[in-house]
Amino acid sequence: MTAPETGRGIGTDYGALSLPGDSFRILHVSTGNVCRSPITERLTRHALADRLGDPLAGGLIVESAGTWGHEGAPMEANAETVLADFGADASGFVGRELLDDHVIRADLVLTATRDHRAQVISMGHSAGLRTFTLKEFTRLVQAIDPATLPDPLESGVVQRARSLVRAAAALRGWLLAPSVEADEVYDPYGAPLPFFRSVGGEINEALAPVVRALTGVK
């Protein structure tokens, strides 16, 4: 992979860090990049840190962007509150508009809705096999036998993550959503805090099997 860019909108200057030569980028996508994708990004980082200590040391990079991203905007205050509820760090976040380069560099793209997934895939860059809605990816990874994935202690987390994406893509046509709504995380923008908390709970619940599958750590 090419060297990581300076991280805009993620609270970390990856260009100033010494990253592993082998890395795996997870890109979370929503509409404005001020509610759902920031929550998902920071909850993912928080869960990875709980399991790995420092995700960057294992080569995992977590970012987010919006299809109509509010470039340079902070995340919504209610989103920050939700992250605080889970003990996750909301500091330093700056919104980004989704660009071709973000998709090109991502090893896994997880979107809030099927419309976002379609928009990412429509950008090209062979994104179809590595782009899923978050809940779709959760459903797929739960059907994958962990024993079929590389042992992270032997092969590293990056190789395990790449194998997981390939396995999920192979299952996609066989494990369909039980309903149209099953793969959607609805937009809380402008909603009161209780709805944000409900969405945050949905995201956190969907992320748990994903992070467990990525890392091999319960």
PDB file of C-alpha atoms in Angstrom:
ATOM      1  CA  MET A   1       0.000   0.000   0.000  1.00  0.00           C
ATOM      2  CA  THR A   2       1.044   3.608  -0.419  1.00  0.00           C
ATOM      3  CA  ALA A   3       2.129   5.563   2.625  1.00  0.00           C
ATOM      4  CA  PRO A   4      -0.759   6.835   4.762  1.00  0.00           C
ATOM      5  CA  GLU A   5      -1.880  10.396   4.165  1.00  0.00           C
ATOM      6  CA  THR A   6      -2.015  12.979   6.895  1.00  0.00           C
ATOM      7  CA  GLY A   7      -5.269  12.188   8.684  1.00  0.00           C
ATOM      8  CA  ARG A   8      -7.868  14.900   8.131  1.00  0.00           C
ATOM      9  CA  GLY A   9     -11.009  14.607  10.165  1.00  0.00           C
ATOM     10  CA  ILE A  10      -9.860  11.751  12.336  1.00  0.00           C
ATOM     11  CA  GLY A  11      -8.070  13.462  15.195  1.00  0.00           C
ATOM     12  CA  THR A  12      -4.723  11.817  14.416  1.00  0.00           C
ATOM     13  CA  ASP A  13      -1.938  12.953  12.124  1.00  0.00           C
ATOM     14  CA  TYR A  14      -0.996   9.609  10.637  1.00  0.00           C
ATOM     15  CA  GLY A  15       1.602  11.284   8.480  1.00  0.00           C
ATOM     16  CA  ALA A  16       3.532  12.173  11.640  1.00  0.00           C
ATOM     17  CA  LEU A  17       3.519   8.600  12.964  1.00  0.00           C
ATOM     18  CA  SER A  18       5.670   5.613  12.132  1.00  0.00           C
ATOM     19  CA  LEU A  19       3.097   3.116  10.884  1.00  0.00           C
ATOM     20  CA  PRO A  20       3.656  -0.555  10.128  1.00  0.00           C
ATOM     21  CA  GLY A  21       4.615  -1.215   6.528  1.00  0.00           C
ATOM     22  CA  ASP A  22       1.558  -3.475   6.260  1.00  0.00           C
ATOM     23  CA  SER A  23      -1.690  -1.780   7.221  1.00  0.00           C
ATOM     24  CA  PHE A  24      -5.457  -2.202   6.909  1.00  0.00           C
ATOM     25  CA  ARG A  25      -7.747   0.812   6.547  1.00  0.00           C
ATOM     26  CA  ILE A  26     -11.355   0.781   7.704  1.00  0.00           C
ATOM     27  CA  LEU A  27     -13.475   3.618   6.320  1.00  0.00           C
ATOM     28  CA  HIS A  28     -16.873   4.405   7.869  1.00  0.00           C
ATOM     29  CA  VAL A  29     -19.261   6.348   5.619  1.00  0.00           C
ATOM     30  CA  SER A  30     -22.503   8.208   6.315  1.00  0.00           C
ATOM     31  CA  THR A  31     -24.043  11.377   4.878  1.00  0.00           C
ATOM     32  CA  GLY A  32     -22.727  14.434   6.703  1.00  0.00           C
ATOM     33  CA  ASN A  33     -19.851  12.823   8.634  1.00  0.00           C
ATOM     34  CA  VAL A  34     -21.047  14.552  11.786  1.00  0.00           C
ATOM     35  CA  CYS A  35     -23.296  11.889  13.413  1.00  0.00           C
ATOM     36  CA  ARG A  36     -23.286   8.220  12.425  1.00  0.00           C
ATOM     37  CA  SER A  37     -19.844   7.775  10.872  1.00  0.00           C
ATOM     38  CA  PRO A  38     -18.003   9.714  13.608  1.00  0.00           C
ATOM     39  CA  ILE A  39     -19.767   7.617  16.243  1.00  0.00           C
ATOM     40  CA  THR A  40     -18.871   4.435  14.367  1.00  0.00           C
ATOM     41  CA  GLU A  41     -15.283   5.507  13.770  1.00  0.00           C
ATOM     42  CA  ARG A  42     -14.609   6.364  17.392  1.00  0.00           C
ATOM     43  CA  LEU A  43     -16.448   3.338  18.802  1.00  0.00           C
ATOM     44  CA  THR A  44     -14.396   1.124  16.480  1.00  0.00           C
ATOM     45  CA  ARG A  45     -11.170   2.701  17.680  1.00  0.00           C
ATOM     46  CA  HIS A  46     -12.277   2.357  21.291  1.00  0.00           C
ATOM     47  CA  ALA A  47     -13.140  -1.337  20.866  1.00  0.00           C
ATOM     48  CA  LEU A  48      -9.897  -2.058  19.025  1.00  0.00           C
ATOM     49  CA  ALA A  49      -7.865  -0.300  21.713  1.00  0.00           C
ATOM     50  CA  ASP A  50      -9.563  -2.416  24.378  1.00  0.00           C
ATOM     51  CA  ARG A  51      -8.432  -5.567  22.577  1.00  0.00           C
ATOM     52  CA  LEU A  52      -5.117  -4.583  21.011  1.00  0.00           C
ATOM     53  CA  GLY A  53      -3.860  -1.758  23.191  1.00  0.00           C
ATOM     54  CA  ASP A  54      -2.737   0.285  20.192  1.00  0.00           C
ATOM     55  CA  PRO A  55      -4.548  -0.564  16.927  1.00  0.00           C
ATOM     56  CA  LEU A  56      -1.904   1.299  14.933  1.00  0.00           C
ATOM     57  CA  ALA A  57       0.731  -1.090  16.244  1.00  0.00           C
ATOM     58  CA  GLY A  58      -1.275  -3.908  14.656  1.00  0.00           C
ATOM     59  CA  GLY A  59      -1.641  -1.969  11.412  1.00  0.00           C
ATOM     60  CA  LEU A  60      -5.339  -1.054  11.743  1.00  0.00           C
ATOM     61  CA  ILE A  61      -6.320   2.489  10.721  1.00  0.00           C
ATOM     62  CA  VAL A  62      -9.900   3.688  11.273  1.00  0.00           C
ATOM     63  CA  GLU A  63     -11.297   6.725   9.444  1.00  0.00           C
ATOM     64  CA  SER A  64     -14.625   8.193   8.314  1.00  0.00           C
ATOM     65  CA  ALA A  65     -16.123  10.505   5.695  1.00  0.00           C
ATOM     66  CA  GLY A  66     -19.505  11.620   4.396  1.00  0.00           C
ATOM     67  CA  THR A  67     -21.092  11.388   0.954  1.00  0.00           C
ATOM     68  CA  TRP A  68     -22.273  14.961   1.577  1.00  0.00           C
ATOM     69  CA  GLY A  69     -19.621  15.540   4.191  1.00  0.00           C
ATOM     70  CA  HIS A  70     -19.535  18.761   6.187  1.00  0.00           C
ATOM     71  CA  GLU A  71     -15.880  19.445   5.457  1.00  0.00           C
ATOM     72  CA  GLY A  72     -14.121  20.848   8.507  1.00  0.00           C
ATOM     73  CA  ALA A  73     -17.173  20.605  10.785  1.00  0.00           C
ATOM     74  CA  PRO A  74     -17.122  19.170  14.307  1.00  0.00           C
ATOM     75  CA  MET A  75     -19.289  16.192  15.104  1.00  0.00           C
ATOM     76  CA  GLU A  76     -22.733  16.891  16.544  1.00  0.00           C
ATOM     77  CA  ALA A  77     -22.803  17.568  20.283  1.00  0.00           C
ATOM     78  CA  ASN A  78     -25.217  14.673  20.824  1.00  0.00           C
ATOM     79  CA  ALA A  79     -22.791  12.374  19.017  1.00  0.00           C
ATOM     80  CA  GLU A  80     -20.057  13.450  21.433  1.00  0.00           C
ATOM     81  CA  THR A  81     -22.365  12.653  24.346  1.00  0.00           C
ATOM     82  CA  VAL A  82     -23.048   9.187  22.960  1.00  0.00           C
ATOM     83  CA  LEU A  83     -19.330   8.518  22.666  1.00  0.00           C
ATOM     84  CA  ALA A  84     -18.815   9.675  26.245  1.00  0.00           C
ATOM     85  CA  ASP A  85     -21.510   7.200  27.331  1.00  0.00           C
ATOM     86  CA  PHE A  86     -19.320   4.398  25.962  1.00  0.00           C
ATOM     87  CA  GLY A  87     -16.064   5.851  27.255  1.00  0.00           C
ATOM     88  CA  ALA A  88     -14.837   6.601  23.728  1.00  0.00           C
ATOM     89  CA  ASP A  89     -12.764   9.618  22.747  1.00  0.00           C
ATOM     90  CA  ALA A  90     -14.513  12.288  20.661  1.00  0.00           C
ATOM     91  CA  SER A  91     -11.674  14.825  20.724  1.00  0.00           C
ATOM     92  CA  GLY A  92     -10.089  16.339  17.641  1.00  0.00           C
ATOM     93  CA  PHE A  93     -12.692  15.195  15.147  1.00  0.00           C
ATOM     94  CA  VAL A  94     -13.125  17.196  11.920  1.00  0.00           C
ATOM     95  CA  GLY A  95     -15.659  16.214   9.244  1.00  0.00           C
ATOM     96  CA  ARG A  96     -14.603  15.178   5.735  1.00  0.00           C
ATOM     97  CA  GLU A  97     -16.299  14.910   2.378  1.00  0.00           C
ATOM     98  CA  LEU A  98     -15.846  11.476   0.814  1.00  0.00           C
ATOM     99  CA  LEU A  99     -13.206  11.574  -1.922  1.00  0.00           C
ATOM    100  CA  ASP A 100     -12.024   9.044  -4.472  1.00  0.00           C
ATOM    101  CA  ASP A 101      -8.737   8.696  -2.623  1.00  0.00           C
ATOM    102  CA  HIS A 102     -10.495   7.629   0.570  1.00  0.00           C
ATOM    103  CA  VAL A 103     -12.183   4.769  -1.275  1.00  0.00           C
ATOM    104  CA  ILE A 104      -9.052   3.796  -3.182  1.00  0.00           C
ATOM    105  CA  ARG A 105      -7.036   3.510   0.017  1.00  0.00           C
ATOM    106  CA  ALA A 106      -9.656   1.673   2.084  1.00  0.00           C
ATOM    107  CA  ASP A 107      -9.408  -2.069   2.618  1.00  0.00           C
ATOM    108  CA  LEU A 108     -12.912  -2.187   4.119  1.00  0.00           C
ATOM    109  CA  VAL A 109     -15.704   0.373   3.698  1.00  0.00           C
ATOM    110  CA  LEU A 110     -18.616   0.146   6.139  1.00  0.00           C
ATOM    111  CA  THR A 111     -21.586   2.388   5.415  1.00  0.00           C
ATOM    112  CA  ALA A 112     -24.592   3.452   7.461  1.00  0.00           C
ATOM    113  CA  THR A 113     -27.147   2.562   4.766  1.00  0.00           C
ATOM    114  CA  ARG A 114     -27.579   0.716   1.487  1.00  0.00           C
ATOM    115  CA  ASP A 115     -27.753   4.063  -0.344  1.00  0.00           C
ATOM    116  CA  HIS A 116     -24.333   4.998   1.010  1.00  0.00           C
ATOM    117  CA  ARG A 117     -23.014   1.602  -0.052  1.00  0.00           C
ATOM    118  CA  ALA A 118     -24.352   2.167  -3.574  1.00  0.00           C
ATOM    119  CA  GLN A 119     -22.755   5.611  -3.717  1.00  0.00           C
ATOM    120  CA  VAL A 120     -19.367   4.263  -2.690  1.00  0.00           C
ATOM    121  CA  ILE A 121     -19.546   1.434  -5.227  1.00  0.00           C
ATOM    122  CA  SER A 122     -20.642   3.879  -7.958  1.00  0.00           C
ATOM    123  CA  MET A 123     -17.356   5.741  -7.472  1.00  0.00           C
ATOM    124  CA  GLY A 124     -15.589   2.736  -8.987  1.00  0.00           C
ATOM    125  CA  HIS A 125     -12.105   1.755  -7.797  1.00  0.00           C
ATOM    126  CA  SER A 126     -13.146  -1.921  -7.567  1.00  0.00           C
ATOM    127  CA  ALA A 127     -14.911  -1.062  -4.315  1.00  0.00           C
ATOM    128  CA  GLY A 128     -17.757  -3.572  -4.606  1.00  0.00           C
ATOM    129  CA  LEU A 129     -16.053  -6.525  -2.908  1.00  0.00           C
ATOM    130  CA  ARG A 130     -14.881  -4.447   0.076  1.00  0.00           C
ATOM    131  CA  THR A 131     -17.920  -2.234   0.666  1.00  0.00           C
ATOM    132  CA  PHE A 132     -20.774  -3.301   2.954  1.00  0.00           C
ATOM    133  CA  THR A 133     -23.300  -1.672   5.203  1.00  0.00           C
ATOM    134  CA  LEU A 134     -22.191  -2.030   8.812  1.00  0.00           C
ATOM    135  CA  LYS A 135     -25.106  -4.300   9.723  1.00  0.00           C
ATOM    136  CA  GLU A 136     -24.646  -6.359   6.564  1.00  0.00           C
ATOM    137  CA  PHE A 137     -21.000  -6.956   7.434  1.00  0.00           C
ATOM    138  CA  THR A 138     -21.979  -7.902  10.981  1.00  0.00           C
ATOM    139  CA  ARG A 139     -24.436 -10.482   9.682  1.00  0.00           C
ATOM    140  CA  LEU A 140     -21.849 -11.958   7.327  1.00  0.00           C
ATOM    141  CA  VAL A 141     -18.952 -12.167   9.780  1.00  0.00           C
ATOM    142  CA  GLN A 142     -21.167 -13.899  12.320  1.00  0.00           C
ATOM    143  CA  ALA A 143     -21.603 -16.709   9.797  1.00  0.00           C
ATOM    144  CA  ILE A 144     -17.848 -17.162   9.304  1.00  0.00           C
ATOM    145  CA  ASP A 145     -16.091 -19.836  11.342  1.00  0.00           C
ATOM    146  CA  PRO A 146     -13.224 -18.048  13.142  1.00  0.00           C
ATOM    147  CA  ALA A 147     -11.134 -21.198  12.790  1.00  0.00           C
ATOM    148  CA  THR A 148     -11.016 -20.594   9.013  1.00  0.00           C
ATOM    149  CA  LEU A 149      -9.301 -17.220   9.506  1.00  0.00           C
ATOM    150  CA  PRO A 150      -5.567 -16.709  10.031  1.00  0.00           C
ATOM    151  CA  ASP A 151      -4.403 -16.731  13.642  1.00  0.00           C
ATOM    152  CA  PRO A 152      -3.565 -13.086  14.443  1.00  0.00           C
ATOM    153  CA  LEU A 153      -0.685 -14.171  16.677  1.00  0.00           C
ATOM    154  CA  GLU A 154       0.916 -16.049  13.781  1.00  0.00           C
ATOM    155  CA  SER A 155      -0.074 -14.044  10.705  1.00  0.00           C
ATOM    156  CA  GLY A 156      -0.928 -10.649  12.197  1.00  0.00           C
ATOM    157  CA  VAL A 157      -4.195  -8.768  12.463  1.00  0.00           C
ATOM    158  CA  VAL A 158      -3.851  -7.261   8.978  1.00  0.00           C
ATOM    159  CA  GLN A 159      -3.790 -10.638   7.239  1.00  0.00           C
ATOM    160  CA  ARG A 160      -6.703 -11.812   9.356  1.00  0.00           C
ATOM    161  CA  ALA A 161      -8.691  -8.674   8.445  1.00  0.00           C
ATOM    162  CA  ARG A 162      -8.047  -9.138   4.729  1.00  0.00           C
ATOM    163  CA  SER A 163      -9.142 -12.759   4.894  1.00  0.00           C
ATOM    164  CA  LEU A 164     -12.282 -11.741   6.767  1.00  0.00           C
ATOM    165  CA  VAL A 165     -13.294  -9.267   4.045  1.00  0.00           C
ATOM    166  CA  ARG A 166     -12.777 -11.872   1.323  1.00  0.00           C
ATOM    167  CA  ALA A 167     -14.827 -14.422   3.245  1.00  0.00           C
ATOM    168  CA  ALA A 168     -17.644 -11.941   3.864  1.00  0.00           C
ATOM    169  CA  ALA A 169     -17.752 -10.954   0.192  1.00  0.00           C
ATOM    170  CA  ALA A 170     -18.040 -14.619  -0.793  1.00  0.00           C
ATOM    171  CA  LEU A 171     -21.042 -15.063   1.517  1.00  0.00           C
ATOM    172  CA  ARG A 172     -22.913 -11.930   0.482  1.00  0.00           C
ATOM    173  CA  GLY A 173     -25.175 -13.569  -2.102  1.00  0.00           C
ATOM    174  CA  TRP A 174     -26.088 -16.405   0.257  1.00  0.00           C
ATOM    175  CA  LEU A 175     -27.008 -14.544   3.446  1.00  0.00           C
ATOM    176  CA  LEU A 176     -29.585 -11.936   2.530  1.00  0.00           C
ATOM    177  CA  ALA A 177     -31.063  -9.397   4.924  1.00  0.00           C
ATOM    178  CA  PRO A 178     -34.327 -10.540   6.543  1.00  0.00           C
ATOM    179  CA  SER A 179     -35.914  -7.186   5.696  1.00  0.00           C
ATOM    180  CA  VAL A 180     -35.194  -3.958   3.833  1.00  0.00           C
ATOM    181  CA  GLU A 181     -34.600  -2.142   7.116  1.00  0.00           C
ATOM    182  CA  ALA A 182     -32.273  -4.757   8.607  1.00  0.00           C
ATOM    183  CA  ASP A 183     -29.110  -3.286   7.096  1.00  0.00           C
ATOM    184  CA  GLU A 184     -29.902   0.379   7.810  1.00  0.00           C
ATOM    185  CA  VAL A 185     -28.639   2.698  10.539  1.00  0.00           C
ATOM    186  CA  TYR A 186     -31.016   5.640  10.442  1.00  0.00           C
ATOM    187  CA  ASP A 187     -29.832   9.231  10.581  1.00  0.00           C
ATOM    188  CA  PRO A 188     -30.209  10.934  13.989  1.00  0.00           C
ATOM    189  CA  TYR A 189     -29.241  14.379  12.645  1.00  0.00           C
ATOM    190  CA  GLY A 190     -31.395  16.997  14.359  1.00  0.00           C
ATOM    191  CA  ALA A 191     -33.000  14.425  16.649  1.00  0.00           C
ATOM    192  CA  PRO A 192     -33.034  14.598  20.457  1.00  0.00           C
ATOM    193  CA  LEU A 193     -30.407  12.872  22.562  1.00  0.00           C
ATOM    194  CA  PRO A 194     -32.476   9.726  23.287  1.00  0.00           C
ATOM    195  CA  PHE A 195     -32.612   8.918  19.574  1.00  0.00           C
ATOM    196  CA  PHE A 196     -28.853   9.504  19.260  1.00  0.00           C
ATOM    197  CA  ARG A 197     -28.341   7.102  22.157  1.00  0.00           C
ATOM    198  CA  SER A 198     -30.546   4.526  20.464  1.00  0.00           C
ATOM    199  CA  VAL A 199     -28.514   4.819  17.262  1.00  0.00           C
ATOM    200  CA  GLY A 200     -25.276   4.650  19.248  1.00  0.00           C
ATOM    201  CA  GLY A 201     -26.470   1.454  20.888  1.00  0.00           C
ATOM    202  CA  GLU A 202     -27.305  -0.060  17.489  1.00  0.00           C
ATOM    203  CA  ILE A 203     -23.871   0.827  16.165  1.00  0.00           C
ATOM    204  CA  ASN A 204     -22.067  -0.480  19.228  1.00  0.00           C
ATOM    205  CA  GLU A 205     -24.000  -3.760  19.079  1.00  0.00           C
ATOM    206  CA  ALA A 206     -23.221  -4.177  15.378  1.00  0.00           C
ATOM    207  CA  LEU A 207     -19.535  -3.421  15.892  1.00  0.00           C
ATOM    208  CA  ALA A 208     -18.912  -5.990  18.626  1.00  0.00           C
ATOM    209  CA  PRO A 209     -18.902  -9.092  16.350  1.00  0.00           C
ATOM    210  CA  VAL A 210     -16.944  -7.195  13.699  1.00  0.00           C
ATOM    211  CA  VAL A 211     -14.143  -6.167  16.043  1.00  0.00           C
ATOM    212  CA  ARG A 212     -14.087  -9.646  17.575  1.00  0.00           C
ATOM    213  CA  ALA A 213     -13.759 -11.201  14.114  1.00  0.00           C
ATOM    214  CA  LEU A 214     -11.103  -8.715  13.015  1.00  0.00           C
ATOM    215  CA  THR A 215      -8.886  -9.180  16.033  1.00  0.00           C
ATOM    216  CA  GLY A 216      -9.650 -12.717  17.189  1.00  0.00           C
ATOM    217  CA  VAL A 217     -10.024 -11.279  20.714  1.00  0.00           C
ATOM    218  CA  LYS A 218     -13.374 -11.555  22.532  1.00  0.00           C
TER     219      LYS A 218
END
